[in-house]
Structure formats: structure tokens, C-alpha cells
Coordinates of C-alpha atoms (C1' of nucleotides) in Angstrom, one line a residue:
Chain A
M1 CA -17.8 42.8 -17.6
R2 CA -20.9 40.7 -17.7
V3 CA -21.3 37.2 -18.8
A4 CA -24.4 35.1 -19.3
C5 CA -24.6 31.7 -17.7
S6 CA -27.6 31.1 -19.8
Q7 CA -25.5 31.3 -22.9
C8 CA -22.4 29.5 -21.6
N9 CA -21.6 26.2 -23.3
L10 CA -20.0 25.0 -20.1
R11 CA -23.0 25.3 -17.9
E12 CA -23.5 21.6 -17.7
L13 CA -20.2 21.2 -15.9
C14 CA -20.7 24.2 -13.7
L15 CA -22.9 25.5 -10.9
A16 CA -25.7 26.2 -13.4
V17 CA -26.6 22.5 -13.9
G18 CA -30.3 22.0 -13.8
L19 CA -31.3 25.7 -13.3
D20 CA -34.3 27.0 -15.3
E21 CA -34.3 30.2 -17.3
G22 CA -35.3 32.5 -14.5
D23 CA -32.9 31.1 -12.0
L24 CA -30.1 31.2 -14.6
H25 CA -30.6 34.9 -14.9
K26 CA -30.3 35.4 -11.1
L27 CA -27.0 33.6 -11.3
D28 CA -26.0 35.8 -14.2
D29 CA -26.5 38.9 -12.0
L30 CA -23.9 38.0 -9.5
V31 CA -21.2 36.8 -11.9
T32 CA -18.4 38.9 -13.4
K33 CA -15.5 38.0 -15.7
R34 CA -11.8 38.3 -15.1
K35 CA -8.9 37.6 -17.5
L36 CA -5.5 36.3 -16.5
K37 CA -2.3 36.1 -18.4
R38 CA -0.1 33.0 -18.2
G39 CA 1.7 33.0 -14.9
Q40 CA -0.7 35.3 -13.2
Q41 CA -2.1 34.3 -9.9
L42 CA -5.9 34.2 -9.3
Y43 CA -5.4 34.1 -5.6
R44 CA -2.7 33.4 -3.1
A45 CA -2.5 31.4 0.1
G46 CA -3.5 33.8 2.9
D47 CA -5.7 36.0 0.7
P48 CA -9.1 36.7 2.2
F49 CA -11.7 34.4 0.7
E50 CA -14.2 36.4 -1.3
A51 CA -15.3 34.4 -4.3
M52 CA -15.3 31.1 -6.0
Y53 CA -14.2 30.9 -9.6
A54 CA -15.5 29.0 -12.6
I55 CA -12.9 28.5 -15.3
R56 CA -14.3 29.6 -18.7
T57 CA -11.2 29.1 -20.7
G58 CA -7.6 28.2 -19.9
F59 CA -5.8 26.0 -17.5
F60 CA -4.8 26.5 -13.8
K61 CA -2.8 24.8 -11.1
T62 CA -3.3 25.1 -7.4
D63 CA -0.4 24.6 -5.1
I64 CA 0.7 25.0 -1.5
L65 CA 4.0 26.0 -0.1
T66 CA 5.1 23.4 2.5
E67 CA 6.8 24.2 5.7
E68 CA 10.2 23.8 4.1
G69 CA 9.4 26.2 1.3
L70 CA 8.8 23.6 -1.3
E71 CA 5.9 23.9 -3.7
Q72 CA 3.4 21.0 -3.8
V73 CA 0.8 21.0 -6.6
T74 CA -2.6 20.0 -5.3
G75 CA -4.5 20.1 -8.6
F76 CA -4.7 21.0 -12.3
Q77 CA -8.0 22.6 -13.3
M78 CA -9.5 23.2 -16.8
A79 CA -12.6 24.8 -18.3
G80 CA -15.8 24.1 -16.6
E81 CA -14.2 23.4 -13.2
I82 CA -14.6 25.5 -10.1
I83 CA -11.8 26.6 -7.8
G84 CA -11.5 28.4 -4.6
M85 CA -13.6 26.2 -2.3
D86 CA -10.6 25.7 0.0
G87 CA -11.1 29.2 1.3
I88 CA -14.5 28.6 2.9
S89 CA -13.3 26.9 6.0
N90 CA -11.1 29.8 7.3
D91 CA -12.2 32.7 5.3
R92 CA -8.8 32.7 3.7
H93 CA -7.4 30.7 0.8
V94 CA -5.0 28.0 1.8
C95 CA -3.5 27.5 -1.6
N96 CA -2.3 29.5 -4.6
A97 CA -4.1 29.4 -7.9
T98 CA -2.0 30.2 -11.0
A99 CA -3.0 30.4 -14.7
L100 CA -0.8 28.0 -16.7
E101 CA -2.0 29.7 -19.9
D102 CA -4.0 32.8 -20.7
S103 CA -7.3 32.2 -19.1
E104 CA -10.7 33.7 -18.2
V105 CA -12.8 33.0 -15.1
C106 CA -16.2 33.8 -13.8
V107 CA -16.0 35.4 -10.5
M108 CA -18.8 34.4 -8.1
P109 CA -18.8 36.4 -4.9
Y110 CA -19.3 33.9 -2.1
D111 CA -21.7 35.8 0.1
Q112 CA -24.1 36.4 -2.8
L113 CA -23.7 32.8 -3.8
E114 CA -24.6 31.6 -0.3
E115 CA -27.6 33.9 -0.3
L116 CA -28.9 32.8 -3.7
S117 CA -28.4 29.1 -2.8
R118 CA -30.8 29.6 0.1
K119 CA -33.4 30.6 -2.3
I120 CA -32.8 28.2 -5.2
Q121 CA -32.8 24.6 -4.0
T122 CA -31.3 23.3 -7.3
L123 CA -28.4 25.7 -6.9
Q124 CA -27.8 24.6 -3.3
Q125 CA -27.8 21.0 -4.3
Q126 CA -25.4 21.6 -7.1
F127 CA -23.1 23.6 -4.9
H128 CA -23.0 20.8 -2.4
K129 CA -22.3 18.2 -5.1
L130 CA -19.4 20.3 -6.3
M131 CA -17.8 20.4 -2.9
S132 CA -18.4 16.7 -2.4
R133 CA -16.9 16.0 -5.8
E134 CA -13.8 17.9 -4.7
I135 CA -13.6 15.7 -1.6
V136 CA -13.9 12.6 -3.6
R137 CA -11.3 13.9 -6.1
D138 CA -8.8 14.5 -3.3
Q139 CA -9.4 11.0 -2.0
S140 CA -8.7 9.4 -5.4
L141 CA -5.5 11.3 -5.4
M142 CA -4.7 10.1 -1.9
I143 CA -5.1 6.5 -3.2
L144 CA -2.9 7.2 -6.1
L145 CA -0.2 8.8 -3.9
G146 CA -0.5 6.2 -1.2
S147 CA -0.6 2.9 -3.1
M148 CA 0.6 3.3 -6.7
R149 CA 4.1 3.0 -8.1
A150 CA 5.6 5.8 -10.3
E151 CA 4.5 4.4 -13.6
K152 CA 1.0 3.7 -12.5
R153 CA 0.7 7.2 -11.2
I154 CA 1.8 8.6 -14.5
A155 CA -0.5 6.4 -16.5
A156 CA -3.4 7.3 -14.3
F157 CA -2.5 11.0 -14.7
L158 CA -2.4 10.8 -18.5
L159 CA -5.7 8.9 -18.7
N160 CA -7.4 11.3 -16.3
L161 CA -6.3 14.3 -18.4
S162 CA -7.4 12.5 -21.6
Q163 CA -10.8 11.8 -20.2
R164 CA -11.3 15.3 -19.1
M165 CA -10.3 16.6 -22.5
R166 CA -12.9 14.3 -24.1
M167 CA -15.6 15.5 -21.7
R168 CA -15.0 19.0 -23.0
G169 CA -15.2 18.0 -26.6
Y170 CA -11.4 18.2 -27.3
S171 CA -9.4 15.4 -28.6
A172 CA -8.7 12.7 -26.0
S173 CA -5.8 11.3 -27.8
E174 CA -3.6 14.3 -28.4
F175 CA -3.1 17.4 -26.4
H176 CA -0.6 19.9 -25.0
L177 CA 0.5 19.6 -21.5
R178 CA 0.3 23.0 -19.9
M179 CA 2.5 22.2 -17.0
T180 CA 6.2 21.3 -16.6
R181 CA 7.6 17.8 -15.7
E182 CA 8.4 19.3 -12.3
E183 CA 4.8 20.3 -11.7
I184 CA 3.5 16.9 -12.8
G185 CA 6.0 15.3 -10.4
S186 CA 5.0 17.6 -7.6
Y187 CA 1.4 16.7 -8.1
L188 CA 2.1 13.0 -8.2
G189 CA 4.7 12.9 -5.4
L190 CA 7.6 12.1 -7.8
K191 CA 10.7 13.9 -8.9
L192 CA 10.8 15.4 -12.4
E193 CA 13.4 12.9 -13.5
T194 CA 11.1 10.0 -12.7
V195 CA 8.3 11.6 -14.7
S196 CA 10.6 12.1 -17.6
R197 CA 11.9 8.5 -17.5
A198 CA 8.3 7.2 -17.4
F199 CA 7.4 9.3 -20.4
S200 CA 10.4 7.9 -22.2
K201 CA 9.6 4.4 -21.3
F202 CA 6.0 4.7 -22.4
H203 CA 7.2 6.2 -25.6
D204 CA 9.6 3.3 -26.2
E205 CA 6.8 0.9 -25.6
G206 CA 4.6 2.6 -28.1
L207 CA 2.0 3.6 -25.6
I208 CA 2.3 7.3 -26.1
G209 CA 4.0 9.8 -28.4
V210 CA 6.0 12.5 -26.7
Q211 CA 7.4 15.7 -28.2
Q212 CA 8.1 18.0 -25.3
K213 CA 4.7 19.1 -24.0
Y214 CA 2.8 17.6 -27.0
I215 CA 1.4 14.2 -26.0
R216 CA -0.4 11.6 -28.1
I217 CA -2.1 8.6 -26.5
L218 CA -1.3 5.8 -29.0
N219 CA -2.5 2.9 -26.9
A220 CA -5.0 3.8 -24.3
D221 CA -5.8 0.2 -23.4
G222 CA -2.1 -0.4 -22.8
L223 CA -2.1 2.4 -20.3
K224 CA -5.2 1.1 -18.6
A225 CA -3.6 -2.3 -18.4
L226 CA -0.9 -0.7 -16.3
L227 CA -3.5 0.4 -13.8
N228 CA -4.9 -3.0 -13.3
H229 CA -1.6 -4.7 -12.8
S230 CA -0.9 -5.5 -9.2
T231 CA 1.8 -4.0 -7.2
P232 CA 5.1 -5.2 -8.8
Chain B
M1 CA -33.9 7.6 20.2
R2 CA -33.7 11.3 20.6
V3 CA -30.6 13.4 21.5
A4 CA -30.4 17.0 22.3
C5 CA -27.9 19.1 20.4
S6 CA -28.5 21.8 22.9
Q7 CA -27.2 19.6 25.6
C8 CA -24.3 18.1 23.7
N9 CA -20.8 18.9 24.9
L10 CA -19.4 18.5 21.4
R11 CA -21.6 21.1 19.8
E12 CA -18.7 23.5 19.4
L13 CA -17.0 21.0 17.0
C14 CA -20.1 20.0 15.2
L15 CA -22.7 21.5 12.9
A16 CA -24.3 23.2 15.8
V17 CA -21.7 25.9 16.1
G18 CA -23.2 29.3 16.6
L19 CA -26.8 28.3 16.6
D20 CA -29.2 30.0 19.1
E21 CA -31.6 28.1 21.3
G22 CA -34.4 28.1 18.9
D23 CA -32.4 26.9 16.0
L24 CA -30.7 24.2 18.1
H25 CA -34.1 22.7 18.8
K26 CA -34.9 22.6 15.1
L27 CA -31.7 20.7 14.6
D28 CA -32.6 18.4 17.5
D29 CA -35.8 17.4 15.7
L30 CA -34.0 15.8 12.7
V31 CA -31.3 14.0 14.6
T32 CA -31.5 10.4 15.9
K33 CA -28.9 8.3 17.6
R34 CA -27.3 5.0 16.5
K35 CA -24.9 2.7 18.3
L36 CA -22.2 0.6 16.7
K37 CA -20.1 -2.2 18.1
R38 CA -16.4 -2.4 17.3
G39 CA -16.0 -3.7 13.8
Q40 CA -19.5 -2.8 12.6
Q41 CA -19.8 -0.7 9.5
L42 CA -21.8 2.6 9.5
Y43 CA -22.0 2.6 5.7
R44 CA -20.4 0.8 2.8
A45 CA -19.1 2.0 -0.5
G46 CA -22.1 1.9 -2.9
D47 CA -24.7 2.3 -0.3
P48 CA -27.3 5.0 -1.2
F49 CA -26.4 8.3 0.5
E50 CA -29.1 9.2 3.0
A51 CA -27.5 10.9 5.9
M52 CA -24.4 12.5 7.4
Y53 CA -23.1 11.3 10.8
A54 CA -21.7 13.2 13.7
I55 CA -19.6 11.0 16.0
R56 CA -20.7 11.4 19.6
T57 CA -18.4 8.8 21.1
G58 CA -15.9 6.3 19.7
F59 CA -13.5 6.1 16.8
F60 CA -13.9 5.4 13.1
K61 CA -11.9 4.7 10.0
T62 CA -13.0 5.4 6.4
D63 CA -11.5 3.3 3.6
I64 CA -11.8 2.5 0.0
L65 CA -11.2 -0.8 -1.8
T66 CA -8.8 -0.1 -4.7
E67 CA -9.1 -1.7 -8.1
E68 CA -6.8 -4.5 -7.1
G69 CA -8.9 -5.3 -4.0
L70 CA -6.5 -3.6 -1.6
E71 CA -7.9 -1.5 1.3
Q72 CA -6.7 2.0 1.5
V73 CA -7.6 4.0 4.6
T74 CA -8.6 7.6 3.8
G75 CA -9.1 8.9 7.4
F76 CA -9.5 8.3 11.1
Q77 CA -12.4 10.1 12.8
M78 CA -13.1 10.8 16.4
A79 CA -15.8 12.4 18.6
G80 CA -17.1 15.7 17.2
E81 CA -16.2 15.0 13.6
I82 CA -18.6 14.5 10.8
I83 CA -18.5 11.7 8.2
G84 CA -20.4 10.8 5.2
M85 CA -20.0 13.9 3.1
D86 CA -18.3 11.9 0.3
G87 CA -21.8 10.5 -0.6
I88 CA -23.2 13.8 -1.7
S89 CA -21.6 14.0 -5.1
N90 CA -23.2 10.8 -6.5
D91 CA -26.0 10.0 -4.1
R92 CA -23.9 7.0 -3.1
H93 CA -21.1 6.5 -0.6
V94 CA -17.7 6.0 -2.2
C95 CA -16.0 4.7 1.0
N96 CA -16.7 2.4 3.9
A97 CA -17.0 3.7 7.4
T98 CA -16.1 1.3 10.2
A99 CA -16.2 1.7 14.0
L100 CA -12.8 0.9 15.5
E101 CA -14.4 0.8 19.0
D102 CA -17.9 0.8 20.3
S103 CA -19.3 4.0 19.1
E104 CA -22.4 6.2 19.0
V105 CA -23.3 8.6 16.2
C106 CA -25.9 11.2 15.5
V107 CA -27.7 10.5 12.3
M108 CA -28.6 13.6 10.3
P109 CA -30.8 12.8 7.3
Y110 CA -29.4 14.8 4.4
D111 CA -32.6 16.0 2.7
Q112 CA -33.8 17.5 6.0
L113 CA -30.4 19.0 6.7
E114 CA -30.4 20.6 3.3
E115 CA -33.9 22.0 3.9
L116 CA -33.1 23.3 7.3
S117 CA -29.8 24.9 6.1
R118 CA -31.9 26.9 3.6
K119 CA -33.7 28.4 6.5
I120 CA -30.9 28.9 9.0
Q121 CA -28.0 30.9 7.6
T122 CA -25.7 30.0 10.4
L123 CA -26.3 26.4 9.8
Q124 CA -25.7 26.8 6.1
Q125 CA -22.4 28.5 6.7
Q126 CA -21.3 26.0 9.2
F127 CA -22.1 23.2 6.9
H128 CA -20.1 24.7 4.1
K129 CA -17.2 25.3 6.4
L130 CA -17.2 21.7 7.4
M131 CA -17.1 20.5 3.8
S132 CA -14.4 22.9 3.1
R133 CA -12.4 21.7 6.1
E134 CA -12.7 18.2 4.7
I135 CA -11.2 19.4 1.5
V136 CA -8.3 21.2 3.3
R137 CA -7.7 18.1 5.4
D138 CA -7.5 15.9 2.4
Q139 CA -5.0 18.3 0.9
S140 CA -2.8 18.2 3.9
L141 CA -2.7 14.5 3.6
M142 CA -1.8 14.8 0.0
I143 CA 1.2 16.9 0.9
L144 CA 2.1 14.4 3.5
L145 CA 1.9 11.5 1.1
G146 CA 3.5 13.4 -1.7
S147 CA 6.5 15.0 -0.1
M148 CA 7.4 13.4 3.2
R149 CA 9.6 10.5 4.1
A150 CA 8.3 7.6 6.2
E151 CA 9.5 8.9 9.6
K152 CA 8.1 12.4 8.9
R153 CA 4.8 11.0 8.0
I154 CA 4.6 9.0 11.2
A155 CA 5.7 11.9 13.3
A156 CA 3.1 14.1 11.7
F157 CA 0.5 11.4 12.2
L158 CA 1.2 11.1 15.9
L159 CA 1.3 14.9 16.4
N160 CA -2.0 15.2 14.6
L161 CA -3.6 12.6 16.8
S162 CA -2.2 14.2 19.9
Q163 CA -3.5 17.6 19.0
R164 CA -7.0 16.3 18.3
M165 CA -7.0 14.5 21.6
R166 CA -6.1 17.7 23.3
M167 CA -8.9 19.6 21.6
R168 CA -11.4 17.2 23.0
G169 CA -10.1 17.5 26.6
Y170 CA -8.2 14.2 26.6
S171 CA -4.6 13.8 27.4
A172 CA -2.4 14.9 24.5
S173 CA 0.6 13.0 25.7
E174 CA -0.8 9.5 26.2
F175 CA -3.5 7.6 24.4
H176 CA -4.5 4.3 22.9
L177 CA -4.3 3.8 19.2
R178 CA -7.5 2.3 18.0
M179 CA -6.1 1.1 14.7
T180 CA -3.5 -1.5 13.7
R181 CA -0.1 -0.8 12.3
E182 CA -1.4 -2.0 9.0
E183 CA -4.2 0.6 9.0
I184 CA -1.8 3.3 10.0
G185 CA 0.5 2.2 7.1
S186 CA -2.4 2.1 4.7
Y187 CA -3.4 5.7 5.7
L188 CA 0.2 6.9 5.4
G189 CA 1.1 5.1 2.2
L190 CA 3.6 2.8 4.0
K191 CA 3.9 -0.9 4.9
L192 CA 3.1 -2.1 8.4
E193 CA 6.7 -3.1 8.9
T194 CA 7.8 0.4 8.1
V195 CA 5.4 1.8 10.7
S196 CA 6.6 -0.6 13.3
R197 CA 10.2 0.2 12.6
A198 CA 9.6 3.9 12.9
F199 CA 7.8 3.5 16.2
S200 CA 10.7 1.4 17.5
K201 CA 13.2 4.0 16.3
F202 CA 11.3 6.9 18.0
H203 CA 11.1 4.7 21.1
D204 CA 14.9 4.1 21.1
E205 CA 15.5 7.8 20.7
G206 CA 13.3 8.6 23.7
L207 CA 10.7 10.5 21.7
I208 CA 7.8 8.3 22.5
G209 CA 6.9 5.3 24.7
V210 CA 5.3 2.4 22.9
Q211 CA 3.6 -0.6 24.5
Q212 CA 1.5 -2.1 21.7
K213 CA -1.3 0.3 21.1
Y214 CA -0.6 2.4 24.1
I215 CA 1.5 5.5 23.1
R216 CA 3.1 8.2 25.2
I217 CA 4.5 11.3 23.7
L218 CA 7.7 11.9 25.7
N219 CA 9.3 14.6 23.6
A220 CA 6.8 16.5 21.4
D221 CA 9.4 19.1 20.4
G222 CA 11.6 16.3 19.2
L223 CA 8.9 15.0 17.0
K224 CA 8.1 18.5 15.7
A225 CA 11.8 19.0 14.9
L226 CA 11.5 16.0 12.5
L227 CA 8.8 17.8 10.6
N228 CA 11.0 20.9 10.0
H229 CA 14.0 18.9 8.8
S230 CA 14.4 19.1 5.1
T231 CA 14.2 16.2 2.7
P232 CA 17.2 14.0 3.8
Chain C
dC1 C1' -5.0 -23.5 26.7
dG2 C1' -4.6 -23.2 22.0
dA3 C1' -5.3 -20.7 17.8
dA4 C1' -5.4 -16.6 15.3
dG5 C1' -4.1 -12.2 14.6
dG6 C1' -1.0 -8.3 15.5
dT7 C1' 3.7 -6.8 16.2
dT8 C1' 8.7 -6.8 16.1
dT9 C1' 13.0 -7.6 14.0
dG10 C1' 16.4 -9.2 10.5
dA11 C1' 18.2 -9.9 5.7
dT12 C1' 17.8 -8.6 1.0
dG13 C1' 16.3 -6.5 -3.3
dG14 C1' 13.9 -3.1 -6.2
dT15 C1' 12.2 1.5 -7.0
dT16 C1' 12.9 6.0 -6.8
dG17 C1' 15.7 10.0 -5.4
dT18 C1' 20.0 12.5 -6.0
dC19 C1' 23.8 14.4 -8.4
dA20 C1' 25.6 15.5 -12.7
dA21 C1' 26.1 16.6 -17.5
dA22 C1' 24.4 17.2 -22.1
dT23 C1' 20.7 18.6 -25.2
dG24 C1' 16.9 21.1 -26.9
dG25 C1' 13.5 25.0 -26.9
dT26 C1' 12.0 29.6 -25.9
dG27 C1' 12.1 34.3 -25.4
dT28 C1' 14.4 38.7 -25.2
dG29 C1' 17.3 42.3 -26.3
dG30 C1' 20.7 43.9 -29.3
Chain D
dC1 C1' 16.2 38.7 -37.2
dC2 C1' 19.7 36.5 -34.9
dA3 C1' 22.4 35.4 -30.8
dC4 C1' 22.6 34.4 -26.4
dA5 C1' 21.0 33.2 -22.0
dC6 C1' 17.9 30.7 -19.5
dC7 C1' 14.9 27.2 -18.5
dA8 C1' 13.0 22.6 -19.4
dT9 C1' 14.0 18.1 -20.5
dT10 C1' 16.6 13.9 -21.1
dT11 C1' 19.8 10.4 -19.8
dG12 C1' 23.3 8.0 -16.9
dA13 C1' 25.5 6.4 -12.6
dC14 C1' 24.9 5.7 -7.9
dA15 C1' 22.9 5.6 -3.3
dA16 C1' 19.2 5.8 0.0
dC17 C1' 14.9 4.4 1.3
dC18 C1' 11.4 1.4 1.7
dA19 C1' 9.0 -3.0 0.4
dT20 C1' 9.3 -7.8 0.5
dC21 C1' 10.0 -12.2 2.5
dA22 C1' 10.6 -14.7 6.6
dA23 C1' 10.7 -16.0 11.3
dA24 C1' 9.8 -15.3 16.1
dC25 C1' 7.3 -13.1 19.8
dC26 C1' 3.4 -11.3 22.0
dT27 C1' -1.5 -10.5 23.0
dT28 C1' -6.2 -11.6 23.0
dC29 C1' -10.1 -14.1 22.7
dG30 C1' -12.8 -18.1 22.2

DNA sequence: CGAAGGTTTGATGGTTGTCAAATGGTGTGG
DNA sequence: CCACACCATTTGACAACCATCAAACCTTCG
């Protein structure tokens, strides 16, 4: 299955940023598509690292099994985002990637990508920026986990999702959560009950509307205000 | 000031892994040295990103100022480790890097490094592995912050330091902490008092010896056992 | 030698985890 | 197409853990 980066409406979020026509076609040549049903895994921890994946449609989570056998979610990814970079360091993936809804990804074989990025400077730069962005993203999450209280974490989580929806042209004020309360909690270092309670509290305060997984942001400024509040 | 990667005893930890003689000299040509006194900053958040730095001697911390003006430590780095990769994504550094003791770094101008890594495949691969390792490292910290209790975090912190000391040929069982209790706490998402209490408790239990910043690991297996214990 | 900063230790309270039970949704197989 | 089972979510009561506030001690450095 072939797919054309040159035709893709997500190329501004993806590795293809800034490439000219000719280079786009070279990138096209190494990309194939793959479809996943909800619940299917794109790769598992321990799998040999062969490719990176650009999400075309759908929604993913990445997670790690801790020593004690507990699952910890390390990220939620949506269309236009790249996953799999964790595998480069040891030639094996360290986390699992699971589709949270029916999804489609572009498969980019890593050795070919490396080769092409030696030839195309713009691609090389974009690749490095993507990896660096992942580092910065992880560090923001560290700050969130290390210094924020439960409600702040959840407010930050909702605002982050909202902003990423907007960047993709979806509504920033209402959307379906693709993950469970437990997965949110795992991501934010909280228990599912705490997540549920915070949702209920925000609901009572008129900040958001909650109907199961359907969320409406009713007062974005109110949520942002929670972030600026000091520690209490 | 010139420095020879080909002569450096840390090259197996650094970007120079796997390079042959000729390539090592090309890397030499773009590297310069810089010395820092304790407390001096290598770069600050917001500074334009110009270079990555390999630590030759000394000890660093990286930190970020949160919205509320609180400092959050994102990492401690020692000889052989590379810092500055956070700056690639936006051409500006997002964190501060501060020497915690008198230190010396190799300055690697980024544009030259990028250029050279297009020519030397081994260098390119090593560079990517380093960035990926940083991503994986951040994710381990996320797990630690998201799912471990205070004592576990601190046990994990001590064991991690110990192991990195061993890898560098220093004693793994006794060393000086270069950072304060407050900095440890900030890194681990705890308050300094909690760090101090955990040290005291480990001390009372005969797991470690503590004299201010001088730490001895007396019972490494005992510390490791704390990590395997479930949530209690 | 004095001051400043780092560390230890104690007492107390707040936030979040734990356990438990009830409710609501979803999907499958009869 | 409905009934049932199963999973996700909500809510409450309680306990554990860690943060906070406070005071004393220790080290280091000017």
C-alpha cells in the first residue's frame, strides 16, 4: 500500500516539513501504510526496532510494564505525531504502542530513513527536531508529575488535549476521550478515582461538561487559572 | 583550546563510539573545551541553541523554572554524558544547565555536528542513539515520578547514581553527592524534608551510611529489595 | 568568629490512595 | 432484538503518606 507524503494534509506536522517536491517523492518511496483495529498493538516492548510510525488517522497510547507488572502510560498520540523513537537507543522498543481506536499509520523503515536523512539536510534537521521535541515533551510531563497537584495535572491534561485538537482543525472545546479514566490516571500518576473526582468537581464548577468520555470545555480560562495558582 | 577525542578516556560513553582514527580526527576538529566553576551556568533557558556539550569532568544539573517561579530539576549529569539536546527543537534551550562542581566540557557546535554526521554514518547513528537514550531516560523518570512512593524513588535514585559511578570506574559503594537535599527532592518530586527523612531511615536500617553529602552504600541488595516491593 | 545556608527532626494537617458498593454503558450471544 | 455479563465510572468513608511549619543543629565560608 502506497501513500503520498506530497498529498498528505498532515505533512506540516510530520517529517515532511519543509521538503520540496523532489525530496517529498523520495520520502514517498520508503513509506508504506498499515491499518490497526482498536486494541491492536503497533509494537511491543522488546520487539526489534525496525521503523518509526507517523499516525495518519486514529489515536494511540504508549505504555511500559513496570517491574511489578503494573502498566504505566507514557503518552497519548494523535494524527500527525510520530512514534517509535524510543527503539533507536537499543535496537529494541522499550514500550508498547496500542491503537485506542481504528487507526492508520505510515511505516518508515529506520535504516532507509537514516540513509535518506544523510542526503537531505532538511529531512535530517526535521528528524532531529522531532526527537528533541519528544525530549522536551517528556520533560514537561516530568514537571507535571513532580510538582503539580492532582487537579492541576488534570486541568493541564485537558488543556493540552484541547490545544492539540485545535492544531489539527478539530473542535478544541468538545471531543471524545479515547482512553479510560484508569489510563489517564496512569499517565498523570494518579488513581482512576482521583481522576473521576476531579472531572466531577470541574463539572460542578461549570468548567467542563462531562458525559462519560464526551468532554466539553466550558470555561477554558477557568482551567488555565488553575494552572497559575500556586501550590495549595 | 583543543582536545583530542582520539585520546579521551571517555570516548566509549560519548559521541565518538565506534569511530575509526580518521573520523575521530574530523570530530576533534570541531570540538573545543570550556571550563566552568561551581555554580556557573553552561546555558540558560531561552539562550539560542548553538552547541551540544560533552562533560569531560565534573557534575551538572539541568533545571526548568516552572510558571510559578519554582525550580524543577530535570536531571543530573556526569562525565561522559551529553547535554543540550533539548535546544534542538526550537533553536533555543528550554532548561538551564549549571555546574555543581568545577567542571570541563567539550563544546560541539551543532551545525558542524549535523554536517559531519551526514558524512559519517557511524557518527549519525551514535547521535541518534544518544537522543533516543535521553528519551528513554526521561521515560524511566516519568515512571519513577508517576508510580513510586517516596522511599522507592530515593532508593532508585541512589542505585542509579551508584551504577553510573561504577560505569566510570569510580567506587559504586561510596561517593559524594554534589547536589543538595532540595535539588534531589526537586528531581524526585519530593520535599527536602522527605528526602532527609528517607536518608535517615535507610541509615537506621543499615542500608546506607550518611554523613552530610558523603554516602556509603552498605547494603545494595536491601535497597534493590525496596524497588521490587509492591505499592504499600 | 559570625553569618548564612544546608540538614535533621518533630508535630500537625491536607491530599490522595485504598477499599467498597452502586450505577451506568457496551457488546455479545442466545 | 433483547438479556445478560462485563467493564467503566461514580461516589463515599477511611487511612496512609507526604507536605507544611517550626525549631535546633551542623557545616562552610567570608
